[in-house]
GROMACS .gro file of C-alpha atoms in nm:
model
  301
    1MET     CA    1   0.023  -0.065   0.028
    2LEU     CA    2   0.137   0.371  -0.098
    3PRO     CA    3  -0.010   0.775   0.074
    4ILE     CA    4  -0.104   0.902  -0.217
    5GLU     CA    5  -0.214   1.260  -0.277
    6ILE     CA    6  -0.481   1.297  -0.486
    7SER     CA    7  -0.520   1.748  -0.371
    8ARG     CA    8  -0.287   1.949  -0.112
    9GLY     CA    9  -0.549   2.226   0.156
   10CYS     CA   10  -0.890   2.211   0.297
   11ILE     CA   11  -1.190   2.390   0.157
   12PHE     CA   12  -1.280   2.417   0.510
   13LYS     CA   13  -1.156   2.592   0.871
   14CYS     CA   14  -1.253   2.413   1.162
   15SER     CA   15  -1.164   2.584   1.474
   16PHE     CA   16  -0.982   2.292   1.589
   17CYS     CA   17  -0.807   2.223   1.297
   18SER     CA   18  -0.412   2.306   1.283
   19PHE     CA   19  -0.339   2.161   0.946
   20PRO     CA   20  -0.190   2.421   0.648
   21LEU     CA   21  -0.380   2.505   0.326
   22ASN     CA   22  -0.781   2.480   0.519
   23GLY     CA   23  -1.006   2.774   0.349
   24LYS     CA   24  -0.906   2.693  -0.010
   25LYS     CA   25  -1.063   2.670  -0.348
   26LYS     CA   26  -1.271   2.486  -0.429
   27LEU     CA   27  -1.060   2.249  -0.722
   28ASP     CA   28  -0.744   2.454  -0.589
   29TYR     CA   29  -0.422   2.311  -0.504
   30ILE     CA   30  -0.547   1.955  -0.741
   31ARG     CA   31  -0.315   1.678  -0.916
   32SER     CA   32  -0.441   1.546  -1.292
   33ALA     CA   33  -0.687   1.274  -1.232
   34LYS     CA   34  -0.428   1.177  -1.565
   35LEU     CA   35  -0.065   1.207  -1.470
   36ILE     CA   36  -0.207   0.969  -1.129
   37ALA     CA   37  -0.372   0.711  -1.343
   38GLU     CA   38  -0.007   0.705  -1.542
   39GLU     CA   39   0.125   0.680  -1.212
   40MET     CA   40  -0.076   0.417  -1.033
   41ARG     CA   41  -0.034   0.204  -1.378
   42TYR     CA   42   0.332   0.309  -1.305
   43ASN     CA   43   0.336   0.149  -0.937
   44TYR     CA   44   0.129  -0.214  -1.060
   45ASP     CA   45   0.402  -0.286  -1.327
   46ARG     CA   46   0.702  -0.199  -1.133
   47TYR     CA   47   0.607  -0.349  -0.777
   48GLY     CA   48   0.224  -0.469  -0.848
   49THR     CA   49   0.033  -0.164  -0.617
   50THR     CA   50  -0.306  -0.178  -0.597
   51ALA     CA   51  -0.425  -0.035  -0.236
   52TYR     CA   52  -0.349   0.340  -0.146
   53LEU     CA   53  -0.358   0.579   0.089
   54PHE     CA   54  -0.561   0.904  -0.020
   55THR     CA   55  -0.384   1.166   0.144
   56ASP     CA   56  -0.625   1.459   0.094
   57ASP     CA   57  -0.794   1.605   0.449
   58THR     CA   58  -1.114   1.561   0.262
   59PHE     CA   59  -1.060   1.407  -0.004
   60ASN     CA   60  -1.469   1.430  -0.083
   61ASP     CA   61  -1.411   1.782  -0.167
   62THR     CA   62  -1.630   1.785  -0.499
   63THR     CA   63  -1.787   1.563  -0.682
   64GLN     CA   64  -1.633   1.711  -0.979
   65LYS     CA   65  -1.237   1.583  -0.883
   66LEU     CA   66  -1.469   1.222  -0.843
   67GLN     CA   67  -1.507   1.184  -1.116
   68ALA     CA   68  -1.259   1.261  -1.296
   69LEU     CA   69  -1.000   1.034  -1.078
   70LEU     CA   70  -1.243   0.756  -1.116
   71ASP     CA   71  -1.284   0.864  -1.463
   72GLU     CA   72  -0.901   0.764  -1.524
   73VAL     CA   73  -0.910   0.465  -1.315
   74ARG     CA   74  -1.129   0.312  -1.506
   75LYS     CA   75  -0.921   0.273  -1.803
   76LEU     CA   76  -0.654   0.099  -1.639
   77PRO     CA   77  -0.575  -0.300  -1.671
   78PHE     CA   78  -0.671  -0.367  -1.200
   79LYS     CA   79  -0.884  -0.181  -1.000
   80ILE     CA   80  -0.738  -0.043  -0.709
   81LYS     CA   81  -0.842   0.014  -0.372
   82PHE     CA   82  -0.783   0.329  -0.088
   83PHE     CA   83  -0.813   0.421   0.216
   84ALA     CA   84  -0.950   0.804   0.236
   85PHE     CA   85  -1.034   1.089   0.514
   86LEU     CA   86  -1.391   1.200   0.383
   87ARG     CA   87  -1.717   1.414   0.525
   88LEU     CA   88  -2.030   1.353   0.590
   89ASP     CA   89  -2.185   1.622   0.567
   90LEU     CA   90  -2.073   1.680   0.162
   91ILE     CA   91  -2.244   1.299   0.073
   92TYR     CA   92  -2.513   1.417   0.270
   93ALA     CA   93  -2.580   1.655   0.075
   94HIS     CA   94  -2.421   1.482  -0.312
   95ARG     CA   95  -2.618   1.198  -0.236
   96GLU     CA   96  -2.344   1.065  -0.602
   97GLN     CA   97  -2.061   1.099  -0.408
   98ILE     CA   98  -2.219   0.750  -0.208
   99GLN     CA   99  -2.176   0.531  -0.567
  100ILE     CA  100  -1.876   0.683  -0.709
  101LEU     CA  101  -1.698   0.621  -0.408
  102LYS     CA  102  -1.727   0.272  -0.429
  103GLU     CA  103  -1.738   0.245  -0.754
  104LEU     CA  104  -1.391   0.408  -0.748
  105GLY     CA  105  -1.244   0.158  -0.486
  106LEU     CA  106  -1.357   0.278  -0.142
  107LYS     CA  107  -1.287   0.041   0.155
  108VAL     CA  108  -1.194   0.242   0.449
  109ALA     CA  109  -1.432   0.570   0.438
  110ALA     CA  110  -1.213   0.727   0.812
  111PHE     CA  111  -1.458   1.072   0.846
  112GLY     CA  112  -1.381   1.326   1.080
  113ILE     CA  113  -1.762   1.301   1.235
  114GLU     CA  114  -1.601   1.429   1.553
  115THR     CA  115  -1.909   1.461   1.749
  116PHE     CA  116  -2.246   1.404   1.791
  117HIS     CA  117  -2.348   1.648   2.067
  118SER     CA  118  -2.514   1.908   1.803
  119GLN     CA  119  -2.363   2.210   1.973
  120ALA     CA  120  -2.041   2.103   2.014
  121ALA     CA  121  -2.002   1.993   1.667
  122LYS     CA  122  -2.116   2.387   1.597
  123THR     CA  123  -1.938   2.568   1.752
  124ILE     CA  124  -1.626   2.357   1.582
  125GLY     CA  125  -1.728   2.444   1.157
  126LYS     CA  126  -1.934   2.093   1.204
  127GLY     CA  127  -2.293   2.148   1.101
  128MET     CA  128  -2.466   1.846   1.087
  129PRO     CA  129  -2.712   1.727   1.427
  130GLY     CA  130  -2.585   1.450   1.581
  131GLU     CA  131  -2.874   1.193   1.548
  132LYS     CA  132  -2.913   1.339   1.124
  133THR     CA  133  -2.484   1.179   1.184
  134LYS     CA  134  -2.643   0.888   1.313
  135ALA     CA  135  -2.888   0.789   1.086
  136PHE     CA  136  -2.721   0.859   0.764
  137LEU     CA  137  -2.393   0.650   0.862
  138ASP     CA  138  -2.622   0.401   0.924
  139GLU     CA  139  -2.815   0.449   0.625
  140LEU     CA  140  -2.449   0.476   0.454
  141TYR     CA  141  -2.394   0.101   0.611
  142ASN     CA  142  -2.733  -0.118   0.569
  143GLU     CA  143  -2.867   0.101   0.238
  144HIS     CA  144  -2.564   0.153  -0.010
  145TRP     CA  145  -2.188   0.019   0.117
  146GLY     CA  146  -2.282  -0.323   0.365
  147ASP     CA  147  -1.941  -0.437   0.533
  148SER     CA  148  -1.795  -0.410   0.172
  149VAL     CA  149  -1.677  -0.009   0.305
  150ARG     CA  150  -1.533  -0.005   0.623
  151ILE     CA  151  -1.668   0.324   0.835
  152HIS     CA  152  -1.408   0.489   1.090
  153ALA     CA  153  -1.579   0.740   1.293
  154LEU     CA  154  -1.236   1.002   1.398
  155MET     CA  155  -1.440   1.133   1.700
  156ILE     CA  156  -1.256   1.413   1.955
  157SER     CA  157  -1.325   1.455   2.360
  158GLY     CA  158  -1.335   1.784   2.589
  159LEU     CA  159  -1.496   2.003   2.300
  160PRO     CA  160  -1.732   2.323   2.399
  161TYR     CA  161  -2.020   2.250   2.538
  162GLU     CA  162  -2.023   1.835   2.583
  163PRO     CA  163  -1.978   1.691   2.885
  164LEU     CA  164  -1.814   1.347   2.972
  165GLU     CA  165  -2.166   1.166   2.994
  166PHE     CA  166  -2.225   1.313   2.653
  167THR     CA  167  -1.935   1.135   2.486
  168ALA     CA  168  -1.979   0.756   2.670
  169GLN     CA  169  -2.275   0.750   2.526
  170SER     CA  170  -2.128   0.814   2.166
  171MET     CA  171  -1.871   0.608   2.253
  172GLU     CA  172  -2.149   0.289   2.330
  173TRP     CA  173  -2.420   0.339   2.055
  174LEU     CA  174  -2.061   0.276   1.856
  175HIS     CA  175  -1.987   0.052   1.946
  176SER     CA  176  -2.319  -0.098   1.881
  177ARG     CA  177  -2.233  -0.038   1.560
  178PRO     CA  178  -2.045  -0.223   1.237
  179PHE     CA  179  -1.791   0.018   1.232
  180SER     CA  180  -1.518   0.138   1.364
  181SER     CA  181  -1.389   0.404   1.580
  182LEU     CA  182  -1.110   0.667   1.686
  183PHE     CA  183  -1.156   0.897   2.006
  184SER     CA  184  -0.922   1.155   2.168
  185THR     CA  185  -0.931   1.386   2.340
  186PHE     CA  186  -0.876   1.728   2.206
  187SER     CA  187  -0.592   1.934   2.329
  188LEU     CA  188  -0.437   2.317   2.182
  189TYR     CA  189  -0.174   2.267   2.067
  190SER     CA  190  -0.072   2.617   2.186
  191ASN     CA  191   0.290   2.599   2.076
  192TYR     CA  192   0.262   2.502   1.778
  193GLU     CA  193   0.328   2.755   1.478
  194ASP     CA  194  -0.005   2.632   1.266
  195LYS     CA  195  -0.269   2.786   1.586
  196SER     CA  196  -0.595   2.697   1.486
  197LYS     CA  197  -0.886   2.918   1.578
  198MET     CA  198  -0.969   2.775   1.900
  199SER     CA  199  -0.570   2.753   2.016
  200SER     CA  200  -0.543   3.118   1.922
  201ASN     CA  201  -0.740   3.249   2.138
  202PRO     CA  202  -0.897   2.958   2.319
  203ASP     CA  203  -1.090   3.221   2.638
  204LYS     CA  204  -1.401   3.294   2.368
  205TYR     CA  205  -1.415   2.891   2.352
  206GLY     CA  206  -1.392   2.856   2.760
  207TYR     CA  207  -1.108   2.690   2.819
  208ARG     CA  208  -0.818   2.856   3.044
  209ILE     CA  209  -0.412   2.727   2.983
  210LYS     CA  210  -0.233   2.576   3.326
  211GLU     CA  211   0.073   2.569   3.413
  212ASN     CA  212   0.133   2.267   3.289
  213GLY     CA  213   0.044   2.328   2.964
  214LYS     CA  214  -0.303   2.054   2.937
  215TRP     CA  215  -0.599   2.275   2.915
  216SER     CA  216  -0.926   2.327   3.169
  217SER     CA  217  -1.286   2.467   3.159
  218ASP     CA  218  -1.689   2.504   3.285
  219LEU     CA  219  -1.714   2.098   3.233
  220MET     CA  220  -1.416   1.932   3.317
  221GLU     CA  221  -1.054   1.855   3.320
  222GLN     CA  222  -0.773   1.756   3.064
  223GLU     CA  223  -0.681   1.476   3.301
  224ASP     CA  224  -1.106   1.476   3.317
  225SER     CA  225  -1.147   1.309   2.978
  226GLU     CA  226  -0.834   1.125   2.954
  227ARG     CA  227  -0.883   0.892   3.282
  228HIS     CA  228  -1.244   0.950   3.156
  229PHE     CA  229  -1.128   0.678   2.886
  230VAL     CA  230  -0.895   0.475   3.032
  231ARG     CA  231  -1.213   0.377   3.295
  232HIS     CA  232  -1.443   0.393   2.969
  233PHE     CA  233  -1.255   0.137   2.753
  234VAL     CA  234  -1.189  -0.080   3.011
  235LYS     CA  235  -1.570  -0.152   3.027
  236MET     CA  236  -1.562  -0.167   2.678
  237LYS     CA  237  -1.388  -0.559   2.757
  238LYS     CA  238  -1.513  -0.700   2.411
  239ARG     CA  239  -1.396  -0.425   2.131
  240ASN     CA  240  -1.186  -0.141   2.193
  241ILE     CA  241  -1.274   0.130   1.983
  242LEU     CA  242  -0.939   0.362   2.013
  243TYR     CA  243  -0.732   0.080   1.926
  244ASP     CA  244  -0.960  -0.081   1.626
  245GLY     CA  245  -0.833   0.277   1.464
  246PHE     CA  246  -0.444   0.149   1.456
  247ALA     CA  247  -0.497  -0.242   1.440
  248LEU     CA  248  -0.717  -0.077   1.110
  249ILE     CA  249  -0.423   0.143   0.933
  250ALA     CA  250  -0.136  -0.051   1.039
  251GLY     CA  251  -0.394  -0.398   0.929
  252PHE     CA  252  -0.466  -0.219   0.563
  253THR     CA  253  -0.060  -0.156   0.530
  254HIS     CA  254   0.044  -0.470   0.505
  255TYR     CA  255  -0.219  -0.711   0.727
  256ASP     CA  256  -0.440  -0.960   0.582
  257GLU     CA  257  -0.750  -0.886   0.658
  258GLU     CA  258  -0.790  -1.220   0.909
  259LYS     CA  259  -0.582  -1.048   1.106
  260VAL     CA  260  -0.714  -0.676   1.114
  261MET     CA  261  -1.017  -0.889   1.276
  262LYS     CA  262  -0.788  -1.079   1.491
  263LEU     CA  263  -0.537  -0.799   1.619
  264THR     CA  264  -0.844  -0.646   1.627
  265TRP     CA  265  -1.145  -0.812   1.850
  266GLY     CA  266  -0.860  -0.940   2.081
  267ASP     CA  267  -0.578  -0.778   2.417
  268VAL     CA  268  -0.614  -0.476   2.266
  269THR     CA  269  -0.252  -0.389   2.458
  270ASN     CA  270  -0.031  -0.678   2.406
  271ASN     CA  271  -0.181  -0.657   1.981
  272TYR     CA  272  -0.104  -0.349   2.023
  273ASP     CA  273   0.232  -0.383   2.106
  274THR     CA  274   0.284  -0.695   1.842
  275ILE     CA  275   0.179  -0.389   1.548
  276TYR     CA  276   0.430  -0.191   1.690
  277LYS     CA  277   0.775  -0.457   1.714
  278GLU     CA  278   0.620  -0.593   1.308
  279LYS     CA  279   0.587  -0.248   1.151
  280GLN     CA  280   0.979  -0.229   1.286
  281GLN     CA  281   1.089  -0.521   1.194
  282LEU     CA  282   0.953  -0.462   0.771
  283ALA     CA  283   1.042  -0.078   0.805
  284GLU     CA  284   1.433  -0.291   0.899
  285GLN     CA  285   1.389  -0.511   0.633
  286TYR     CA  286   1.216  -0.167   0.367
  287LYS     CA  287   1.560  -0.023   0.418
  288THR     CA  288   1.832  -0.332   0.383
  289ARG     CA  289   1.605  -0.347   0.051
  290LEU     CA  290   1.641  -0.005  -0.004
  291ASN     CA  291   2.032   0.005   0.008
  292LYS     CA  292   2.060  -0.300  -0.167
  293TRP     CA  293   1.877  -0.103  -0.487
  294LEU     CA  294   2.090   0.188  -0.412
  295ASP     CA  295   2.427   0.079  -0.400
  296GLU     CA  296   2.268  -0.169  -0.736
  297TYR     CA  297   2.211   0.189  -0.873
  298ASN     CA  298   2.488   0.387  -0.808
  299SER     CA  299   2.741   0.080  -0.951
  300LYS     CA  300   2.559   0.023  -1.286
  301ARG     CA  301   2.555   0.467  -1.315
   0.00000   0.00000   0.00000
């Protein structure tokens, strides 16, 4: 599996996000679909590559970009499969994307949902109400994608207006569905050069920065959110939804599907150690092979 960038930047400016090139115009910084398909053909001919991680901040920012890529990928003599970061509300507004993404080869849809709390979502720039978001996730799985596309929810705890009890209910709801998910505690990252709106003006969003660099709000301390997750993960013995995301991404990179499921559903701590160690071993193998290739290349020059 190889990473590939279809376009740079994001057309949105979520309050918590500090990524560069936020707020770009639609269709800015997009690579030629024809050149991307040529690169995929080269990778297939040389390495047998058919799996990709699309690294775009928001791959489905326009239907035009998706359709242009699909038109070129259809001409390839092989099928691709890929992992991509997507906006759920854009698919809801432009439902033609549902089939385009599936036909294009989408296998893992990573949705930056962040929260099901409607007021918190509106505050950070995610305007789709929580119940509407849940209903559409169910619709995507039950009526359109089923098990052919893995739905992966990226969530944040500690956002404005959202109490821990609500976050716990969100975790339980996701746990009851055939989705994977990754919850993380909100951080302000005030020492980063590229600051988010919330990091630049924490008081506006109800946060106070403590001496240890962590935040405090009227709802909770950052440490409260972190401890809450530890307790909640222990409670959910059947399936740990934090490490679901790590196992999914690691598995899509170099494990087959059966092994991914074993890693995801078993003893999470041991499995994560296994993934980390095996990734180290693979990295060393790659370095050895790369150095050998470089020596052969240099000897022929």
